Tab-separated table of C-alpha atoms in Angstrom:
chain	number	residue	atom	x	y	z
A	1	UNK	CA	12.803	-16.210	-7.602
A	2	UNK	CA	10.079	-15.900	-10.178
A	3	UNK	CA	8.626	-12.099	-10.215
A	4	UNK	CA	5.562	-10.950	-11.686
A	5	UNK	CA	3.596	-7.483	-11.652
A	6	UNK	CA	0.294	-6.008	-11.020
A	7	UNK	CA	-1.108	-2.899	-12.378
A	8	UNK	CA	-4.277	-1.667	-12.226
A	9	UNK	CA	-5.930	0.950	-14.362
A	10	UNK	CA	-8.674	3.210	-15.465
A	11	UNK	CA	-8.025	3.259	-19.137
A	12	UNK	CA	-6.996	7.073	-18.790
A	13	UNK	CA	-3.703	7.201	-18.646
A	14	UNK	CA	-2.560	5.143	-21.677
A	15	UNK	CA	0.671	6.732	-22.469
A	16	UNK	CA	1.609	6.682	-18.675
A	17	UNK	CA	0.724	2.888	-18.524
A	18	UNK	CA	2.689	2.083	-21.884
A	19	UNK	CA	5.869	4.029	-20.359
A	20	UNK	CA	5.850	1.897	-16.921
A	21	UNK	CA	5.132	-1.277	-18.626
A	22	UNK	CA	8.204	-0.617	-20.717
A	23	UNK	CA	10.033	0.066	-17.684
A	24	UNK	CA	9.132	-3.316	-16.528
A	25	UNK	CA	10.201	-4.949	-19.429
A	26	UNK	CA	13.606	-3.468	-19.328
A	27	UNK	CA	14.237	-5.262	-15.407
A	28	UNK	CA	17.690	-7.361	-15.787
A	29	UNK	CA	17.431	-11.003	-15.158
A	30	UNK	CA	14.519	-13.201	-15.915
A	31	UNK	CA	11.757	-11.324	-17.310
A	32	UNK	CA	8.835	-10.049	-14.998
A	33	UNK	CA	5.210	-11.185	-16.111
A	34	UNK	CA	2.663	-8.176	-15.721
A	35	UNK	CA	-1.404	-8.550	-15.410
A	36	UNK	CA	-3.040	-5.146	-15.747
A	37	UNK	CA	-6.390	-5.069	-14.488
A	38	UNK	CA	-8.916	-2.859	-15.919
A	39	UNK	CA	-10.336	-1.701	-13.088
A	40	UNK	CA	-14.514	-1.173	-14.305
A	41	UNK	CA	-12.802	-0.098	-17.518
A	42	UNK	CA	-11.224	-1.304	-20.772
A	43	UNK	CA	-7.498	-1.570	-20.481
A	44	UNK	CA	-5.718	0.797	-22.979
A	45	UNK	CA	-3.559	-1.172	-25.527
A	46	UNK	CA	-0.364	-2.903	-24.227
A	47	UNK	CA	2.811	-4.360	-25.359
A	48	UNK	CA	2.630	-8.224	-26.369
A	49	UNK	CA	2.632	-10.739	-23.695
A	50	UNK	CA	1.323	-8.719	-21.211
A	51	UNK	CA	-1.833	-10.676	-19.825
A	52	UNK	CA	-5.180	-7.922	-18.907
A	53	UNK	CA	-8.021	-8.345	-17.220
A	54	UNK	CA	-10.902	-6.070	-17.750
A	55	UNK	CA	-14.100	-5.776	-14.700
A	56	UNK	CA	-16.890	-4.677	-15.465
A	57	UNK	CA	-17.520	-2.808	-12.463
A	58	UNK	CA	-14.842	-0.366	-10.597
A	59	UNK	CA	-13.817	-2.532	-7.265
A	60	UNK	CA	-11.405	-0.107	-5.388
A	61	UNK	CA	-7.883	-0.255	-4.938
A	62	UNK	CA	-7.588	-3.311	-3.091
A	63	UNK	CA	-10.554	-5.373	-4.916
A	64	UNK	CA	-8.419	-4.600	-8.279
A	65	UNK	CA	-5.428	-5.640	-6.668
A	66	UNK	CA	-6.619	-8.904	-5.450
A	67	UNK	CA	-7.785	-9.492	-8.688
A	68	UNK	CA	-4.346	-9.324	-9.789
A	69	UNK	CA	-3.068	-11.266	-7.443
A	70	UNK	CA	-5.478	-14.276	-8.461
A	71	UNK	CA	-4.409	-13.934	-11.815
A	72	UNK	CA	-1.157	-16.020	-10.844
A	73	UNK	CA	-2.455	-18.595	-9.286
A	74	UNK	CA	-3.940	-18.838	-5.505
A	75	UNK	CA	-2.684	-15.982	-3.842
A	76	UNK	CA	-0.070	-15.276	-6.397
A	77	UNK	CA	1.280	-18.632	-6.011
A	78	UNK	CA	2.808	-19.288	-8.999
A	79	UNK	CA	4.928	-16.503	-8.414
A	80	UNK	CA	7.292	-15.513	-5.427
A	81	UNK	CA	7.255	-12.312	-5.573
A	82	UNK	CA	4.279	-9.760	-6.534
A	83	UNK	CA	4.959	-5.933	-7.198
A	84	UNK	CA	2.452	-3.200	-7.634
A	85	UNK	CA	3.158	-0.740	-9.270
A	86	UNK	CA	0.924	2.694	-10.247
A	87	UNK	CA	-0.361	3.238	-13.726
A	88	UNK	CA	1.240	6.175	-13.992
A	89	UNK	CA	4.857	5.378	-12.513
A	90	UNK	CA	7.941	4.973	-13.954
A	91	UNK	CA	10.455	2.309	-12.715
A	92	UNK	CA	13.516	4.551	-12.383
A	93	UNK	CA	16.110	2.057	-12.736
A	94	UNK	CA	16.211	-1.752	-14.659
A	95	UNK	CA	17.992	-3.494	-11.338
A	96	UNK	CA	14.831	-2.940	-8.965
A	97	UNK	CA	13.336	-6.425	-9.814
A	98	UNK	CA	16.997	-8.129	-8.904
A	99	UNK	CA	17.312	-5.978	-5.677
A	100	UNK	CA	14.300	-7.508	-4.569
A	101	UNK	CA	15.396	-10.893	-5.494
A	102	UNK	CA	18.345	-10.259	-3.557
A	103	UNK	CA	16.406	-8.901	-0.610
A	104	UNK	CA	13.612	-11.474	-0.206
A	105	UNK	CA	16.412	-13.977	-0.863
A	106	UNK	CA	19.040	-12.777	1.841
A	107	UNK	CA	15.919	-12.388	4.646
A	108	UNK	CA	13.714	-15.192	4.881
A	109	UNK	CA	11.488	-12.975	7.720
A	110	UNK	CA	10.738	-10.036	4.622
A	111	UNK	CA	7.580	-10.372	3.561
A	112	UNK	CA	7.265	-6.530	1.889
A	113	UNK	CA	8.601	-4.014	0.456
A	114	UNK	CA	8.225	-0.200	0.295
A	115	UNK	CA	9.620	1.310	-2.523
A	116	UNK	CA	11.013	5.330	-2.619
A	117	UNK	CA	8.499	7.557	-4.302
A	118	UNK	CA	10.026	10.153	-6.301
A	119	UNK	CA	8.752	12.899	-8.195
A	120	UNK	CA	10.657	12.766	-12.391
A	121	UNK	CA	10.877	16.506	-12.945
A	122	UNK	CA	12.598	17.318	-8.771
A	123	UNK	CA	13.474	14.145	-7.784
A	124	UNK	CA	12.157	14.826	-4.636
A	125	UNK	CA	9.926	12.258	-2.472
A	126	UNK	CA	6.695	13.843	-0.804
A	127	UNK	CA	7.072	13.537	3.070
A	128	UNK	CA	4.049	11.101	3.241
A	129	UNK	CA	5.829	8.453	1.437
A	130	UNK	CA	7.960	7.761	3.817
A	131	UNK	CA	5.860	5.453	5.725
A	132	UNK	CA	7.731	5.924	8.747
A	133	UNK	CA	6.955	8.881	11.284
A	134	UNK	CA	10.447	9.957	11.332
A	135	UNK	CA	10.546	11.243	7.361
A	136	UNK	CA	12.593	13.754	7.024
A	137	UNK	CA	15.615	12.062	5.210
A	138	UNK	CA	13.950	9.799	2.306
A	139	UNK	CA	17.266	8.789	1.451
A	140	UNK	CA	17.383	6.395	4.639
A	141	UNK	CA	16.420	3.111	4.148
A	142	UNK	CA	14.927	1.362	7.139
A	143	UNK	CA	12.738	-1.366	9.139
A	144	UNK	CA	8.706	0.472	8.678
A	145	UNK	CA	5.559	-0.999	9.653
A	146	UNK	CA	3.827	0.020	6.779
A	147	UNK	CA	4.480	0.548	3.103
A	148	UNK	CA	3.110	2.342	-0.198
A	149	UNK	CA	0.374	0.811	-2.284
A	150	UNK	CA	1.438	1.482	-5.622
A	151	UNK	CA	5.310	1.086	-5.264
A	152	UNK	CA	5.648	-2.514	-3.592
A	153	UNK	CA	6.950	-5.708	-3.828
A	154	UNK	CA	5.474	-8.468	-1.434
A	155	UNK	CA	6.203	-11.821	-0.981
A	156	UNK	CA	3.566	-13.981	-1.943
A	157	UNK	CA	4.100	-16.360	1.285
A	158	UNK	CA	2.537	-13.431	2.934
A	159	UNK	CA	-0.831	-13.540	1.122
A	160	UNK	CA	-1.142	-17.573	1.746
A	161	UNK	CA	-0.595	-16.396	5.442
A	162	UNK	CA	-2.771	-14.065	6.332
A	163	UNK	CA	-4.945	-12.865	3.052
A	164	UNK	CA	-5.452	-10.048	0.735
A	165	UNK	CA	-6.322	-6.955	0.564
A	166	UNK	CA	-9.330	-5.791	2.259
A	167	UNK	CA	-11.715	-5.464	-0.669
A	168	UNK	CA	-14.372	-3.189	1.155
A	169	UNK	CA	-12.011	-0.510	1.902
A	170	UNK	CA	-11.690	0.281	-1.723
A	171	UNK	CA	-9.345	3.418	-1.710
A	172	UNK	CA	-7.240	4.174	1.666
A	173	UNK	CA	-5.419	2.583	4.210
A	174	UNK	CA	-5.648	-0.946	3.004
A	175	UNK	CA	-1.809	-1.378	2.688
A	176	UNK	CA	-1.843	-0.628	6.472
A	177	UNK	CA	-4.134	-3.368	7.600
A	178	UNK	CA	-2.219	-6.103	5.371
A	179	UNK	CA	1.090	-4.776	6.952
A	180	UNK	CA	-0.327	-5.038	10.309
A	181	UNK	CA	-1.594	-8.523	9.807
A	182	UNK	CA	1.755	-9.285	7.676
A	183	UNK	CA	3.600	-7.907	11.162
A	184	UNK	CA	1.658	-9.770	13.695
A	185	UNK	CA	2.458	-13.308	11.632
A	186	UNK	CA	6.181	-12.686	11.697
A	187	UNK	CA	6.838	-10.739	8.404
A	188	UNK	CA	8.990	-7.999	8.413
A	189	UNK	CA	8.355	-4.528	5.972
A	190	UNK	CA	11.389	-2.922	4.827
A	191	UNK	CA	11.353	0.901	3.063
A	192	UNK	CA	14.266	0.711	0.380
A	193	UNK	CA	15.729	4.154	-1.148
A	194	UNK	CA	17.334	2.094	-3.669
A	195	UNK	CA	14.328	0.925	-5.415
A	196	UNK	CA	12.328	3.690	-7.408
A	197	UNK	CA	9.207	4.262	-8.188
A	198	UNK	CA	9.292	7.887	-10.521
A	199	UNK	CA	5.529	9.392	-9.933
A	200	UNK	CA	4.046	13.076	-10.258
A	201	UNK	CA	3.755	14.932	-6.534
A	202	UNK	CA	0.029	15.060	-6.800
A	203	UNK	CA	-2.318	15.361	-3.261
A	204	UNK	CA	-4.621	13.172	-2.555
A	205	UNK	CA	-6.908	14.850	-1.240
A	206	UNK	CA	-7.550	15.716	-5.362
A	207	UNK	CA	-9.673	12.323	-5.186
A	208	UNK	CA	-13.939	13.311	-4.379
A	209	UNK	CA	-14.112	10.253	-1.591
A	210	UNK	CA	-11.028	11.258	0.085
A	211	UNK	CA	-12.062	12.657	2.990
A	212	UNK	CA	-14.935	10.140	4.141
A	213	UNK	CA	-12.922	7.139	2.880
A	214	UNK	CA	-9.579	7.627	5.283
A	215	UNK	CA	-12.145	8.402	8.284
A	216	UNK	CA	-14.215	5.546	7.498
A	217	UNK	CA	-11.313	2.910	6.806
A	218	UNK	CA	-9.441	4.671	9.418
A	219	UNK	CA	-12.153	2.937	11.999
A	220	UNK	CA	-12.161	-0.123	10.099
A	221	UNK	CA	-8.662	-0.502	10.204
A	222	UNK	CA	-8.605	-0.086	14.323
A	223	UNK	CA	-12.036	-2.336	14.417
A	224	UNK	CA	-10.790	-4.944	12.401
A	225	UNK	CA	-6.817	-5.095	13.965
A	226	UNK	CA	-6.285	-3.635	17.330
A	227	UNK	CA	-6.678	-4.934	20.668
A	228	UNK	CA	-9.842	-3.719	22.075
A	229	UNK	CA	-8.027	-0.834	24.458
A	230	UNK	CA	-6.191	0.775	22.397
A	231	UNK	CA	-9.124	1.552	19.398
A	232	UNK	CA	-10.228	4.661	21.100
A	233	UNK	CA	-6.629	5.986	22.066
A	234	UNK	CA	-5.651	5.445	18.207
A	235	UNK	CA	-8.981	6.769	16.632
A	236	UNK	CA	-9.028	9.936	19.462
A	237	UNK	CA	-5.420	10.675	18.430
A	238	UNK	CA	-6.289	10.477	14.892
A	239	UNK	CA	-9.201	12.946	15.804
A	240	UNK	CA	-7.272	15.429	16.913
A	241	UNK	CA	-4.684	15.366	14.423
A	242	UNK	CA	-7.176	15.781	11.608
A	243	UNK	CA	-8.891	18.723	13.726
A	244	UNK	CA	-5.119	20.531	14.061
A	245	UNK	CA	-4.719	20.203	10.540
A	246	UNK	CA	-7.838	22.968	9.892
A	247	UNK	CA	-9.053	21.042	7.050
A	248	UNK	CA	-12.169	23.358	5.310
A	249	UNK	CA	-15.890	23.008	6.367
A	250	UNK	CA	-16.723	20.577	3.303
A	251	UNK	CA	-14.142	18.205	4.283
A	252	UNK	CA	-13.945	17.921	7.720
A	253	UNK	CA	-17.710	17.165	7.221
A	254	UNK	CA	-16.929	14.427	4.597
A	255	UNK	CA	-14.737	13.398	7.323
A	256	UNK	CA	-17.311	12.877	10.572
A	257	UNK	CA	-19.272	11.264	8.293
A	258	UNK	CA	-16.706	8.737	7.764
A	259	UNK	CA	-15.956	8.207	11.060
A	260	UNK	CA	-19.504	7.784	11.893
A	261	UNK	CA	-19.703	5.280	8.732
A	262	UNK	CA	-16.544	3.452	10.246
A	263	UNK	CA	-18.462	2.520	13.693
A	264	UNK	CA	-22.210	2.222	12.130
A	265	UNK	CA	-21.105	-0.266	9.176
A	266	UNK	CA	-19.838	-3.188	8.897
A	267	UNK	CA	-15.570	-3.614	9.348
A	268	UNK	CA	-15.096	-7.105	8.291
A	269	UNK	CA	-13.538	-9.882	10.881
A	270	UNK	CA	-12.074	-9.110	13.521
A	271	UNK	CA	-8.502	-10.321	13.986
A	272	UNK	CA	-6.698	-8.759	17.050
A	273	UNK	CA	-3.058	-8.205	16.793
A	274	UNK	CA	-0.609	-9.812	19.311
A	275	UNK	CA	0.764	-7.792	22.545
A	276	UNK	CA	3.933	-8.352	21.543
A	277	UNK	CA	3.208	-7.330	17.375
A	278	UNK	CA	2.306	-4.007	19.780
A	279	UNK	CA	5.521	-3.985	21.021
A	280	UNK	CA	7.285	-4.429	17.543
A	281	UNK	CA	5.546	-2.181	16.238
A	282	UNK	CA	6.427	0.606	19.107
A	283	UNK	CA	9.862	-0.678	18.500
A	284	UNK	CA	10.100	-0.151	15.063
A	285	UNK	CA	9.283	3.549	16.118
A	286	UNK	CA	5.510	4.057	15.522
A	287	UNK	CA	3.360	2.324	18.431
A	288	UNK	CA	-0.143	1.426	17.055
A	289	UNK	CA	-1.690	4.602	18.418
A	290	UNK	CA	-0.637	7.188	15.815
């Protein structure tokens, strides 16, 4: 299975980007081809071969991605297998491209992959990447129904199926509505402790648009995906979890003013997910409420 990589940048980081692109060029087997998109920025120099892309205006997350993605063909599809991978990470071992050959290779139904997080100096993986509710153990590999943004693999089937990335969204919670649209067309997500992404702990809450952006894609993401009853159980679940979490004045009013963007704006179309993608999803341990 042919692999290639997508990294997207903001120019600032160019000894982190040289030391992941290194790790990607170290992968046993075939080699992996890697498109780094400058992201509104020019793309720090890189090692040759490695293809680059540089926009001339900043386009999110997701609209860098998808640019990416593009880059090999129609959604990716002169590749079978895409993986994103942060500027700043660090593959931590040279198997993780074969283990997802094996992978996609053994399950025909996989469409993504969440790789383990892990921070170089501790080793340790940050609760929230786990993208399962039951976290505690990050040493568990498992069925999830979501998956991390910048330590991935996806099948490339998946993005002739049912898209991209939601460009709009720019930063937050756009790995959660492809994984819910990947889910409702069949694919399965699996979260893999074997394959390693090392990356700094950081918060993100240290980005400005934080706050606004997860309420506002937060009501996109429910707009856009679930069936029409259960949008205000997840959003007024998702209210009161942000309340209990005492965030300061300045953010929780970044955050209502998100939310209130989320209803008043645009979302995108509308694509309600299955019954039954509900049901997988509450099987898989997190029902589409929380």
């Amino acid at each position: 299975m042919k692999v290639g990589a997508v990294v997207i940048t903001m120019g600032n980081r160019p000894e982190e980007l040289r030391a992941l692109l290194d790790s990607v060029a170290k992968q046993d087997g075939d080699p992996v081809e890697v498109v780094v998109v400058g992201n509104g920025s020019p793309v720090p120099e890189v090692p040759e071969g490695v293809r680059t892309i540089e926009l001339p205006e900043n386009l999110g997350i997701p609209g860098g991605r998808n640019v990416g993605i593009e880059a090999f063909g129609p959604g990716g599809s002169d590749v079978d297998i895409l993986l994103f991978l942060d500027d700043d990470g660090l593959l931590a071992r040279t198997d993780t491209a074969e283990l997802c050959r094996r992978a996609f290779a053994e399950d025909d139904r996989l469409g993504i992959i969440s790789f383990r997080i892990a921070d170089p100096d501790t080793g340790l993986t940050q609760r929230r990447h786990v993208p399962r509710l039951r976290a505690s153990d990050p040493m568990r590999s498992s069925r999830v129904t979501t998956f991390l943004g910048g330590a991935n693999a996806v099948r490339t089937k998946v993005f002739a199926e049912v898209g991209g990335l939601p460009d709009a969204f720019f930063y937050a919670h756009e790995e959660t509505d492809l994984a819910w649209r990947a889910l409702d067309a069949g694919w399965m997500i699996d979260y893999r402790s074997d394959m390693v992404l090392y990356h700094p702990t950081t918060a993100p809450s240290r980005h400005a648009v934080y706050h606004r952006m997860v309420a506002r894609n937060r009501v996109w993401l429910a707009r856009r995906n679930l069936p029409a009853v259960l949008v205000p159980v997840y959003l007024g679940v998702w209210l009161l979890l942000t309340l209990a979490r005492r965030p300061s004045r300045p953010a929780l009013r970044a955050w209502f003013g998100g939310f209130r963007e989320g209803w008043t704006t645009a979302c995108g179309p509308r694509r309600p997910m299955k019954w039954r993608t509900v049901w997988r999803l509450t099987r898989l341990g997190r029902p589409p409420v929380i």
